[in-house]
N, CA, C and O atoms as a Tinker XYZ file with bonds, in Angstrom:
   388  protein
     1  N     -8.462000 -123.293000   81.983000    73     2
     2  CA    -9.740000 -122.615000   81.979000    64     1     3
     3  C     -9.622000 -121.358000   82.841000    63     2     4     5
     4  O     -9.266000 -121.380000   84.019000    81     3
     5  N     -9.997000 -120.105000   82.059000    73     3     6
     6  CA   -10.016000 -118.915000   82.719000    64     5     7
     7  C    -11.399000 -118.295000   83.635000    63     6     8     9
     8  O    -12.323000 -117.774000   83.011000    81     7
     9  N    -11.439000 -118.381000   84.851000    73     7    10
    10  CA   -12.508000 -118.415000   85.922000    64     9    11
    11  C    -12.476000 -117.036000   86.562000    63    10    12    13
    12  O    -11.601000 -116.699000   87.359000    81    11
    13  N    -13.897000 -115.930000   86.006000    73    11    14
    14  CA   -13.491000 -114.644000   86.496000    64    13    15
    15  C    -14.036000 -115.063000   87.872000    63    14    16    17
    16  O    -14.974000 -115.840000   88.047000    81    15
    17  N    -13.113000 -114.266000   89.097000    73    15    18
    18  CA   -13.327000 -113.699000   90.431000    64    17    19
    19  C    -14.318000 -112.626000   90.480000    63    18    20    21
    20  O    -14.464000 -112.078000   91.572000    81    19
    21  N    -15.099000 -112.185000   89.389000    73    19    22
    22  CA   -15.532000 -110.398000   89.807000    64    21    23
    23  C    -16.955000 -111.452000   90.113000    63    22    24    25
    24  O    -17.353000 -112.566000   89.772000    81    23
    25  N    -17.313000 -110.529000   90.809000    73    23    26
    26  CA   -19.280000 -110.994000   91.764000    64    25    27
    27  C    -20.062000 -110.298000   90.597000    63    26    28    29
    28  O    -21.252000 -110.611000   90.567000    81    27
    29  N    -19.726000 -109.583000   89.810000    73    27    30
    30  CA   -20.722000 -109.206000   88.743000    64    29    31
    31  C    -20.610000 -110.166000   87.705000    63    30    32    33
    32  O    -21.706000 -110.546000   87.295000    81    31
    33  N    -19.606000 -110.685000   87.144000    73    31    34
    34  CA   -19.619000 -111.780000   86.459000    64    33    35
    35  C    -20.645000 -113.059000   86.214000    63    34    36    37
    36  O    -20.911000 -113.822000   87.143000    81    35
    37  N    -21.180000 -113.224000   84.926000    73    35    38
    38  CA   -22.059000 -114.250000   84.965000    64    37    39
    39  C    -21.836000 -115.559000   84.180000    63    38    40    41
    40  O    -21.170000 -115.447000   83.151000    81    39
    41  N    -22.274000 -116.732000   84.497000    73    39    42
    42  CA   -22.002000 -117.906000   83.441000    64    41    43
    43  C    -22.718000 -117.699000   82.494000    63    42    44    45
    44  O    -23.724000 -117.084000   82.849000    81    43
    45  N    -22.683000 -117.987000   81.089000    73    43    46
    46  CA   -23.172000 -117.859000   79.675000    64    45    47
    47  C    -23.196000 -119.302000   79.679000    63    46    48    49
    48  O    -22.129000 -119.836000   79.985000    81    47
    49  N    -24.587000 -120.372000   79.292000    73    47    50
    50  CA   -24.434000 -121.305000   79.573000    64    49    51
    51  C    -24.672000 -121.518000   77.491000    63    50    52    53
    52  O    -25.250000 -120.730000   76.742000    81    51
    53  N    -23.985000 -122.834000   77.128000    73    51    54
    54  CA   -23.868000 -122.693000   76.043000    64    53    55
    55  C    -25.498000 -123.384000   75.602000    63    54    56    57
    56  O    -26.229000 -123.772000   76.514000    81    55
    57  N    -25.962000 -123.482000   74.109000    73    55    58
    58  CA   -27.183000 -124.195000   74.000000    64    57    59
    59  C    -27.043000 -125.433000   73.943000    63    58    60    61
    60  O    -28.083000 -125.868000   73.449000    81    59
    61  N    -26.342000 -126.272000   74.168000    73    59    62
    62  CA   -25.532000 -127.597000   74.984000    64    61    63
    63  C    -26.505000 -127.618000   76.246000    63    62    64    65
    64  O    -27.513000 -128.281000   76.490000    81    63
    65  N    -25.897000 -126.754000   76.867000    73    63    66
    66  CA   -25.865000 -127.369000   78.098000    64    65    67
    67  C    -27.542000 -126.207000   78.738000    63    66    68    69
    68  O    -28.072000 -126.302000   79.845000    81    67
    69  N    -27.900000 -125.397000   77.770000    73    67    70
    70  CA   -29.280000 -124.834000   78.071000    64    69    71
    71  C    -30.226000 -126.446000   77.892000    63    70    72    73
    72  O    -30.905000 -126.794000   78.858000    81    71
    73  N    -30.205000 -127.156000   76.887000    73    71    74
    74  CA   -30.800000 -127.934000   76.572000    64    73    75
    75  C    -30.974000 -129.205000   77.437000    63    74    76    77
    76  O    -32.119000 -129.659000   77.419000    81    75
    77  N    -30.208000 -129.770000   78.078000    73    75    78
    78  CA   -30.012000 -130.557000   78.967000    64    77    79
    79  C    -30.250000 -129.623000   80.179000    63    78    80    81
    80  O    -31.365000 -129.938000   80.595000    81    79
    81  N    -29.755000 -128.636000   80.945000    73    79    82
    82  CA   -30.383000 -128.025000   82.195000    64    81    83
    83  C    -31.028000 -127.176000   82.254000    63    82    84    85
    84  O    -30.432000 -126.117000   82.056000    81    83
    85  N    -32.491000 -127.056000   82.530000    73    83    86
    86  CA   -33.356000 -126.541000   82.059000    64    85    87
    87  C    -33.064000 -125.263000   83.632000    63    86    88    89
    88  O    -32.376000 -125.265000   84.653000    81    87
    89  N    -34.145000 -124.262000   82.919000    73    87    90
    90  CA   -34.361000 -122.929000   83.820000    64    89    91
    91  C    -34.403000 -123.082000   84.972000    63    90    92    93
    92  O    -33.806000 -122.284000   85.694000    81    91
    93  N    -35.300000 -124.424000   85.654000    73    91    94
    94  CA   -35.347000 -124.472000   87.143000    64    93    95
    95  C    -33.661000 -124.904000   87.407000    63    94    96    97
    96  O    -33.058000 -123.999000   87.985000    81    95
    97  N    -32.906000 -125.984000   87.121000    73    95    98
    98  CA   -32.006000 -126.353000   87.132000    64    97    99
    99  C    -30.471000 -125.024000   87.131000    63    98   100   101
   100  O    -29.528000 -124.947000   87.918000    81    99
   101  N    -30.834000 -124.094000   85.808000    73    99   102
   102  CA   -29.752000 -123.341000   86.079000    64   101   103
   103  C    -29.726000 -122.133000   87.275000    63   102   104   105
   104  O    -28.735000 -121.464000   87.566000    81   103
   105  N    -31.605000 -121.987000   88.137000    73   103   106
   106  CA   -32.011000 -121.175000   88.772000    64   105   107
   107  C    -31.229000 -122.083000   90.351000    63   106   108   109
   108  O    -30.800000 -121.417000   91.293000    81   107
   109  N    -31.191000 -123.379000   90.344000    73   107   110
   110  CA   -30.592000 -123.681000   91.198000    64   109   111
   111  C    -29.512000 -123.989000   91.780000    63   110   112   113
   112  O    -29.316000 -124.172000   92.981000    81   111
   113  N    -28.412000 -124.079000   90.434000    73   111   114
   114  CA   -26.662000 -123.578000   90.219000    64   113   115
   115  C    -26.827000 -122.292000   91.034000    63   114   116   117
   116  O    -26.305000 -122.011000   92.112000    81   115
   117  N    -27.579000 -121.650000   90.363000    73   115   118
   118  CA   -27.003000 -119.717000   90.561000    64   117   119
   119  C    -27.075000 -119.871000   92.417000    63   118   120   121
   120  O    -26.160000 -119.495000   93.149000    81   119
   121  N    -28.429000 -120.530000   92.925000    73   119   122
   122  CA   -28.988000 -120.448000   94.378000    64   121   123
   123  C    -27.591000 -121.182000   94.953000    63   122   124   125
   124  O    -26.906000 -120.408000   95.623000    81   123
   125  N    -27.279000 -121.960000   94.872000    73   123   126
   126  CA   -26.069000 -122.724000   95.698000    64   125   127
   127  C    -24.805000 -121.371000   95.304000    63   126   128   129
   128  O    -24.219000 -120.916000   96.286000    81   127
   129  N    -24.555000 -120.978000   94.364000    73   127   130
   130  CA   -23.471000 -120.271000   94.508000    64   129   131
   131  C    -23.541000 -118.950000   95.294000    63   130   132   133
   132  O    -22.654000 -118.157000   95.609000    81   131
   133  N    -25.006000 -118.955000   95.536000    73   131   134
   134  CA   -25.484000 -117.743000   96.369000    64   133   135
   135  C    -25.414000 -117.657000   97.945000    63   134   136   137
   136  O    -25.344000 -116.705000   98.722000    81   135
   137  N    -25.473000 -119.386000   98.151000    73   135   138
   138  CA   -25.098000 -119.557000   99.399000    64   137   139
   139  C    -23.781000 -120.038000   99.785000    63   138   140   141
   140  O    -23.573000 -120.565000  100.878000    81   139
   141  N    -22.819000 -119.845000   98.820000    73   139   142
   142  CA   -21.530000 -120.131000   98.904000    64   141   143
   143  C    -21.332000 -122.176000   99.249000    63   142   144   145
   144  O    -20.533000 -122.650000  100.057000    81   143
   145  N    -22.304000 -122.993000   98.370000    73   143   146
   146  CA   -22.436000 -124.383000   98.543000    64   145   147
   147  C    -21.553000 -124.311000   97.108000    63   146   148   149
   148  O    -20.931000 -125.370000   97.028000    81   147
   149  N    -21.372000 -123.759000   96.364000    73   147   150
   150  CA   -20.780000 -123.820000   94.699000    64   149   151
   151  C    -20.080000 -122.848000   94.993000    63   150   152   153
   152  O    -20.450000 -121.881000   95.659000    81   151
   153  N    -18.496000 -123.111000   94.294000    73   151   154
   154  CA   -17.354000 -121.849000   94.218000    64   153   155
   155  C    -17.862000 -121.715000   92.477000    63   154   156   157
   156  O    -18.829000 -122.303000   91.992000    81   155
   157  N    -16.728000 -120.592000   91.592000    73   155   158
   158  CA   -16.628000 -121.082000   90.549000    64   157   159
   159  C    -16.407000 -122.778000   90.181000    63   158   160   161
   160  O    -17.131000 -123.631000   89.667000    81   159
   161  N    -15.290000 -122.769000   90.622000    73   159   162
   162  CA   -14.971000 -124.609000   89.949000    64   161   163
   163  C    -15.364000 -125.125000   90.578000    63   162   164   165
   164  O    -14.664000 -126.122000   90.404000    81   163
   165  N    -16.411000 -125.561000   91.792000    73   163   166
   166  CA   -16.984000 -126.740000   91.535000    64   165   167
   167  C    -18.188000 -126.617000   90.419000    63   166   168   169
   168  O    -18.586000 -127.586000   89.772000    81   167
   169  N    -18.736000 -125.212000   90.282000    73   167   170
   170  CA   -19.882000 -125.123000   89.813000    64   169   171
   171  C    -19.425000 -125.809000   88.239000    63   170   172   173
   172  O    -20.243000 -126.627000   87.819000    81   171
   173  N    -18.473000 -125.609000   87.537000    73   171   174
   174  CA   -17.495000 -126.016000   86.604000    64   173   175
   175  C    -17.536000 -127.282000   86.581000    63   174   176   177
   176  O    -17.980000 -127.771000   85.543000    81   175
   177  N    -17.121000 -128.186000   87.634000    73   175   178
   178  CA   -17.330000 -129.237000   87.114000    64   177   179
   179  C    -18.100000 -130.380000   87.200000    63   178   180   181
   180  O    -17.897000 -131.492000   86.712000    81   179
   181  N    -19.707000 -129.655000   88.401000    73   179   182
   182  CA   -20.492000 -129.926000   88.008000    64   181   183
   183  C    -21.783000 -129.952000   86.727000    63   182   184   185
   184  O    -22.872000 -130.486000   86.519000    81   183
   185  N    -20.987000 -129.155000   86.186000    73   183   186
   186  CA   -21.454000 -128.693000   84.713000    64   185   187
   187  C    -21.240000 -129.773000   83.846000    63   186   188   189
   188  O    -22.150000 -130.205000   83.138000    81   187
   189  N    -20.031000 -130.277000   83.844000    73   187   190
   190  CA   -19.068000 -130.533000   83.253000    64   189   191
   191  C    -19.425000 -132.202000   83.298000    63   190   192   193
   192  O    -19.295000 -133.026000   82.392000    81   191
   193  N    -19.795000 -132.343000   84.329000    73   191   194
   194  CA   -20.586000 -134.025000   84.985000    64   193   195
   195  C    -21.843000 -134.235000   84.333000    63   194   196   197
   196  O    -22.272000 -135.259000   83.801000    81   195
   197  N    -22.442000 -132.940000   84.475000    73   195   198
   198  CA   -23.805000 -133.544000   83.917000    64   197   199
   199  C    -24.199000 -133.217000   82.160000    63   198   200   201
   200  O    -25.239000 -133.148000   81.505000    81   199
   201  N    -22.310000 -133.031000   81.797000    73   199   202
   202  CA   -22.735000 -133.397000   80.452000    64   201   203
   203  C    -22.723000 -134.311000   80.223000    63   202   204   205
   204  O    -23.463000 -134.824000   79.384000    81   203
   205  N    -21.848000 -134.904000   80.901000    73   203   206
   206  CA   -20.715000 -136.199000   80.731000    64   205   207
   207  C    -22.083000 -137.221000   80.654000    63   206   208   209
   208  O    -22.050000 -138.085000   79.778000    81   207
   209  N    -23.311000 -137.154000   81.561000    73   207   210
   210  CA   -24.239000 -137.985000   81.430000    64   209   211
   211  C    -24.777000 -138.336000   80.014000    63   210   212   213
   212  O    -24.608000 -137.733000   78.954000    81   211
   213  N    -25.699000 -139.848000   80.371000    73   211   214
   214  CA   -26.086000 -140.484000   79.190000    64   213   215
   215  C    -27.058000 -140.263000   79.334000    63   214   216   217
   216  O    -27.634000 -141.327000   79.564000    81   215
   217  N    -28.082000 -139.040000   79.366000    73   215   218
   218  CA   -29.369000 -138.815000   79.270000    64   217   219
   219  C    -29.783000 -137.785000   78.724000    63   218   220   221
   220  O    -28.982000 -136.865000   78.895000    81   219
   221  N    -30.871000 -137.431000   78.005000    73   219   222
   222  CA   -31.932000 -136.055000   77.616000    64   221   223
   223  C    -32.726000 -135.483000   78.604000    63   222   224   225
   224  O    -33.376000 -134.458000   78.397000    81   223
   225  N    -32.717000 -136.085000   79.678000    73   223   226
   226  CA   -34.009000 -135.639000   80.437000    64   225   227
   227  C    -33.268000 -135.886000   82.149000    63   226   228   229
   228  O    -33.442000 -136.744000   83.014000    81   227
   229  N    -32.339000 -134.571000   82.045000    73   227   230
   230  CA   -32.182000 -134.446000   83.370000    64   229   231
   231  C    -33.091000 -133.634000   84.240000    63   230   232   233
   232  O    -33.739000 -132.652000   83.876000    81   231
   233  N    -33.054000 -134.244000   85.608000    73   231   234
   234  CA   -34.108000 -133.158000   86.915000    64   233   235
   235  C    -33.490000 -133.060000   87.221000    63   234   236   237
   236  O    -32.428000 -133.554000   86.842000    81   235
   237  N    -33.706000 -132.118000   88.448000    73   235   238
   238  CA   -33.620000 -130.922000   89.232000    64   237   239
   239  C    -33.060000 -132.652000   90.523000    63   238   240   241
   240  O    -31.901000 -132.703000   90.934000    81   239
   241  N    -33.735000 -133.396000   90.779000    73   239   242
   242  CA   -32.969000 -134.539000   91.908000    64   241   243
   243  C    -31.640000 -135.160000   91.044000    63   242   244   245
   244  O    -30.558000 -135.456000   91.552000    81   243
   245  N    -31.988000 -135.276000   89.669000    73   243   246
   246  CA   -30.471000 -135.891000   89.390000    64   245   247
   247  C    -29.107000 -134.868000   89.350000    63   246   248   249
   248  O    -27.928000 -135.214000   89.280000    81   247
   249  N    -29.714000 -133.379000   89.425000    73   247   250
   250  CA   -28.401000 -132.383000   89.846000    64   249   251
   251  C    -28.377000 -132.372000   91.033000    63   250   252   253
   252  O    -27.220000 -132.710000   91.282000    81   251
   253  N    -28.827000 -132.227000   91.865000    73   251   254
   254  CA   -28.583000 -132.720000   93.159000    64   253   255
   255  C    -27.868000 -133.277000   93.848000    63   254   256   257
   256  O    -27.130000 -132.935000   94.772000    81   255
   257  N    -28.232000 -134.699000   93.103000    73   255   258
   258  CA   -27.244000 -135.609000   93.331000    64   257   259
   259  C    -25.720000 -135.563000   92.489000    63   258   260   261
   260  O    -24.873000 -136.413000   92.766000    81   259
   261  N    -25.518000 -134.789000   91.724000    73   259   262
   262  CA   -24.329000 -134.936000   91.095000    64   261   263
   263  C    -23.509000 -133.935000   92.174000    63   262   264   265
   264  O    -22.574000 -134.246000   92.912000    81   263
   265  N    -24.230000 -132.519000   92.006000    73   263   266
   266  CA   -23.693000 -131.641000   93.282000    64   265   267
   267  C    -23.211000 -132.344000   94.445000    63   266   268   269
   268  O    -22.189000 -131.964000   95.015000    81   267
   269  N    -23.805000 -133.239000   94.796000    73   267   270
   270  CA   -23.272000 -133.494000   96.123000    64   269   271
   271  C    -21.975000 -134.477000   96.071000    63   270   272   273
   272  O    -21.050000 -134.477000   96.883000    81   271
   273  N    -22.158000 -135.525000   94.644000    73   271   274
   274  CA   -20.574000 -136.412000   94.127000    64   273   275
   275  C    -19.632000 -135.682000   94.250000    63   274   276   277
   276  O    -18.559000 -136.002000   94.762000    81   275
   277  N    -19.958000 -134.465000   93.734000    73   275   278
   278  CA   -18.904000 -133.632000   92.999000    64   277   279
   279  C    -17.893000 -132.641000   94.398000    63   278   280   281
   280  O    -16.690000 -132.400000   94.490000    81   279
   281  N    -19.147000 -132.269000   95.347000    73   279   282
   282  CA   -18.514000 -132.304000   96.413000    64   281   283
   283  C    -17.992000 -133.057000   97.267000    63   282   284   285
   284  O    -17.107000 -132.531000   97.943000    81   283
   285  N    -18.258000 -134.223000   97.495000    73   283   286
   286  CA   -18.175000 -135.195000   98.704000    64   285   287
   287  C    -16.792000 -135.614000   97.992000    63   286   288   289
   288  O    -16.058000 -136.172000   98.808000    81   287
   289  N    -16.162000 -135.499000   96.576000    73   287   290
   290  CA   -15.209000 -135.718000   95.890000    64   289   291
   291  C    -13.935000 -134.608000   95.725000    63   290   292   293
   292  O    -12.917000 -134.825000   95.067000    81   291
   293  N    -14.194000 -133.541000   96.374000    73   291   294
   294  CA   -13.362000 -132.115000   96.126000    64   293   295
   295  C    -12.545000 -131.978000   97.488000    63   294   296   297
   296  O    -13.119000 -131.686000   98.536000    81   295
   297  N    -11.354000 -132.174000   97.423000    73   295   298
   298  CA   -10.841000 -132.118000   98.669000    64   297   299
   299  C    -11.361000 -130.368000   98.620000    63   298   300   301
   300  O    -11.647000 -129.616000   97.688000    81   299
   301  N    -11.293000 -130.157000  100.495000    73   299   302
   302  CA   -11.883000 -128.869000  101.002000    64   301   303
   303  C    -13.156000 -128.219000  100.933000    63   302   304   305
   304  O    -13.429000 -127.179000  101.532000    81   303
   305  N    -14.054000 -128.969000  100.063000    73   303   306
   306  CA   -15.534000 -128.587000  100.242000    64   305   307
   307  C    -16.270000 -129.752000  101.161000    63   306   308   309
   308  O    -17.301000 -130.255000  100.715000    81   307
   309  N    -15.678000 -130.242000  102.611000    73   307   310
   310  CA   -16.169000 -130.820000  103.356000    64   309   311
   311  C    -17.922000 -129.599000  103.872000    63   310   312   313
   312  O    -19.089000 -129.969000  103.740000    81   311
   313  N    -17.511000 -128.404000  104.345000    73   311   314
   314  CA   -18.736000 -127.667000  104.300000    64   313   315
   315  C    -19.394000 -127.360000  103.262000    63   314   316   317
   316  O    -20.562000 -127.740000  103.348000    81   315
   317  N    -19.205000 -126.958000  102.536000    73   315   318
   318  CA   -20.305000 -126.919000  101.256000    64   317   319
   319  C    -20.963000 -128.641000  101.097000    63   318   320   321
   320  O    -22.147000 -128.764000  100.781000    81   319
   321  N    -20.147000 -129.824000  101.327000    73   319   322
   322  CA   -21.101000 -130.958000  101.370000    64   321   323
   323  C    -22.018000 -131.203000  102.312000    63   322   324   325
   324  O    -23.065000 -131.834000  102.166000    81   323
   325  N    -21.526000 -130.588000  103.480000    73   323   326
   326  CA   -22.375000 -130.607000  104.634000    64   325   327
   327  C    -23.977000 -129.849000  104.131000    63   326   328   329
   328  O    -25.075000 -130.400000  104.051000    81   327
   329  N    -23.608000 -128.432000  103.851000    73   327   330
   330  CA   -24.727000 -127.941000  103.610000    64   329   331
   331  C    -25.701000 -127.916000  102.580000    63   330   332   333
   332  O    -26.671000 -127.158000  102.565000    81   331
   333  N    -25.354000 -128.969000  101.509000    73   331   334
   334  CA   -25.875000 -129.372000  100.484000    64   333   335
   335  C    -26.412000 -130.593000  100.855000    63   334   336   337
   336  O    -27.358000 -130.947000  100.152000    81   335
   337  N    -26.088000 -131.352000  101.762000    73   335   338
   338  CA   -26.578000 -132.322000  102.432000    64   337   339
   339  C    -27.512000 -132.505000  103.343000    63   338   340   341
   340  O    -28.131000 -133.538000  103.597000    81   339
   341  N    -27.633000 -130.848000  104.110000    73   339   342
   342  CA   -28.724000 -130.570000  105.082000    64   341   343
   343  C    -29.753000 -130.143000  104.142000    63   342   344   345
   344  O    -30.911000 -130.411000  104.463000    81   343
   345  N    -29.515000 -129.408000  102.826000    73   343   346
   346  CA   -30.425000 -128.376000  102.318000    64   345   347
   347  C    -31.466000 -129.790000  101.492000    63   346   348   349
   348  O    -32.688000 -129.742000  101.358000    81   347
   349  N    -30.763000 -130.691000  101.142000    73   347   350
   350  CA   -31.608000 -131.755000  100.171000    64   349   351
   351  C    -32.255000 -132.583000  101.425000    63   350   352   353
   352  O    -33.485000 -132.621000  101.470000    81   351
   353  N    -31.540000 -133.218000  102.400000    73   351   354
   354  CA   -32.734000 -133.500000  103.196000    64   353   355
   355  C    -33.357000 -132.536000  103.907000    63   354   356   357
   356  O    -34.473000 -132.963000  104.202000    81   355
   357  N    -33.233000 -131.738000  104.214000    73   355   358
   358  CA   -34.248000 -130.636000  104.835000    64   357   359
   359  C    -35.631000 -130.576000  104.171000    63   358   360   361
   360  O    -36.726000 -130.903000  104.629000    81   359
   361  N    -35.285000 -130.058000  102.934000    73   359   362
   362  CA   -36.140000 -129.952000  101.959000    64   361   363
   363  C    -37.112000 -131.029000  101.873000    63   362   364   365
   364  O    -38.331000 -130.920000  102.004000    81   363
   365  N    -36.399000 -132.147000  101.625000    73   363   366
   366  CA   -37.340000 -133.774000  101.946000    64   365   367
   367  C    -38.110000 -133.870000  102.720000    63   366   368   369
   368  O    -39.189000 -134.440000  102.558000    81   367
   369  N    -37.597000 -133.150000  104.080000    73   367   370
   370  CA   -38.588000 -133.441000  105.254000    64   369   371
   371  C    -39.705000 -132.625000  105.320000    63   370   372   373
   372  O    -40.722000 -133.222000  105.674000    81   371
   373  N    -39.795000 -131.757000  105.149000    73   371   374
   374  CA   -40.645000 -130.338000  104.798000    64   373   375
   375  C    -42.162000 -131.572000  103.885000    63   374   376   377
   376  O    -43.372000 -131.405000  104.038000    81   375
   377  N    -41.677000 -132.369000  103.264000    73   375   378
   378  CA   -42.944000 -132.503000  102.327000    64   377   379
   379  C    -43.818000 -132.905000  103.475000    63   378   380   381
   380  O    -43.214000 -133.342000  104.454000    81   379
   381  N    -45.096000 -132.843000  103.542000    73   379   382
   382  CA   -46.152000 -133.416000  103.907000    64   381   383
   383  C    -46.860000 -134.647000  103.298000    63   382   384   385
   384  O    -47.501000 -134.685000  102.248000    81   383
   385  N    -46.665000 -135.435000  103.986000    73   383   386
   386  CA   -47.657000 -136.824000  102.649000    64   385   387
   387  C    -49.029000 -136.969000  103.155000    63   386   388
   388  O    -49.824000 -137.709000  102.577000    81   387
């Protein structure tokens, strides 16, 4: 698999995988790679995971959680798990009940 390096470069997501990850979902790929929590290839093969799933109706918590498999599984993205780990509970705590 050929993975451009250029920062102008964008993913073309196929209608596969538009259909299963919806707008909020691909708005939150792009945000992690923005904070350097997603390289190219992990973002790759978290893609790649949540085709692999047996469902129609993925959220925005079940990518989440794959993001973080997918890291906690990648030798050398010990920090990017860290901070994908602060950013989902952070976020949690923030709610008000």
């Amino acid at each position: 698999m050929f993975l451009s390096s250029n920062p102008l470069s964008m993913r073309v997501y196929t209608i596969a995988e538009k259909q299963l990850l919806d707008v909020h979902c691909r708005g939150f790929m792009l945000f992690l790679e923005q904070i350097h929590v997603l390289n190219l290839e992990t973002r790759e093969i978290v893609i790649e995971r949540i085709m692999a799933l047996d469902t129609l109706d993925l959220q925005i918590e079940d990518l989440k959680w794959v993001v973080l498999m997918v890291l906690f599984n990648t030798p050398g993205c010990e920090s990017s798990y860290k901070k994908m780990e602060e950013l989902i509970f952070d976020l949690n705590e923030r709610v008000v009940h």
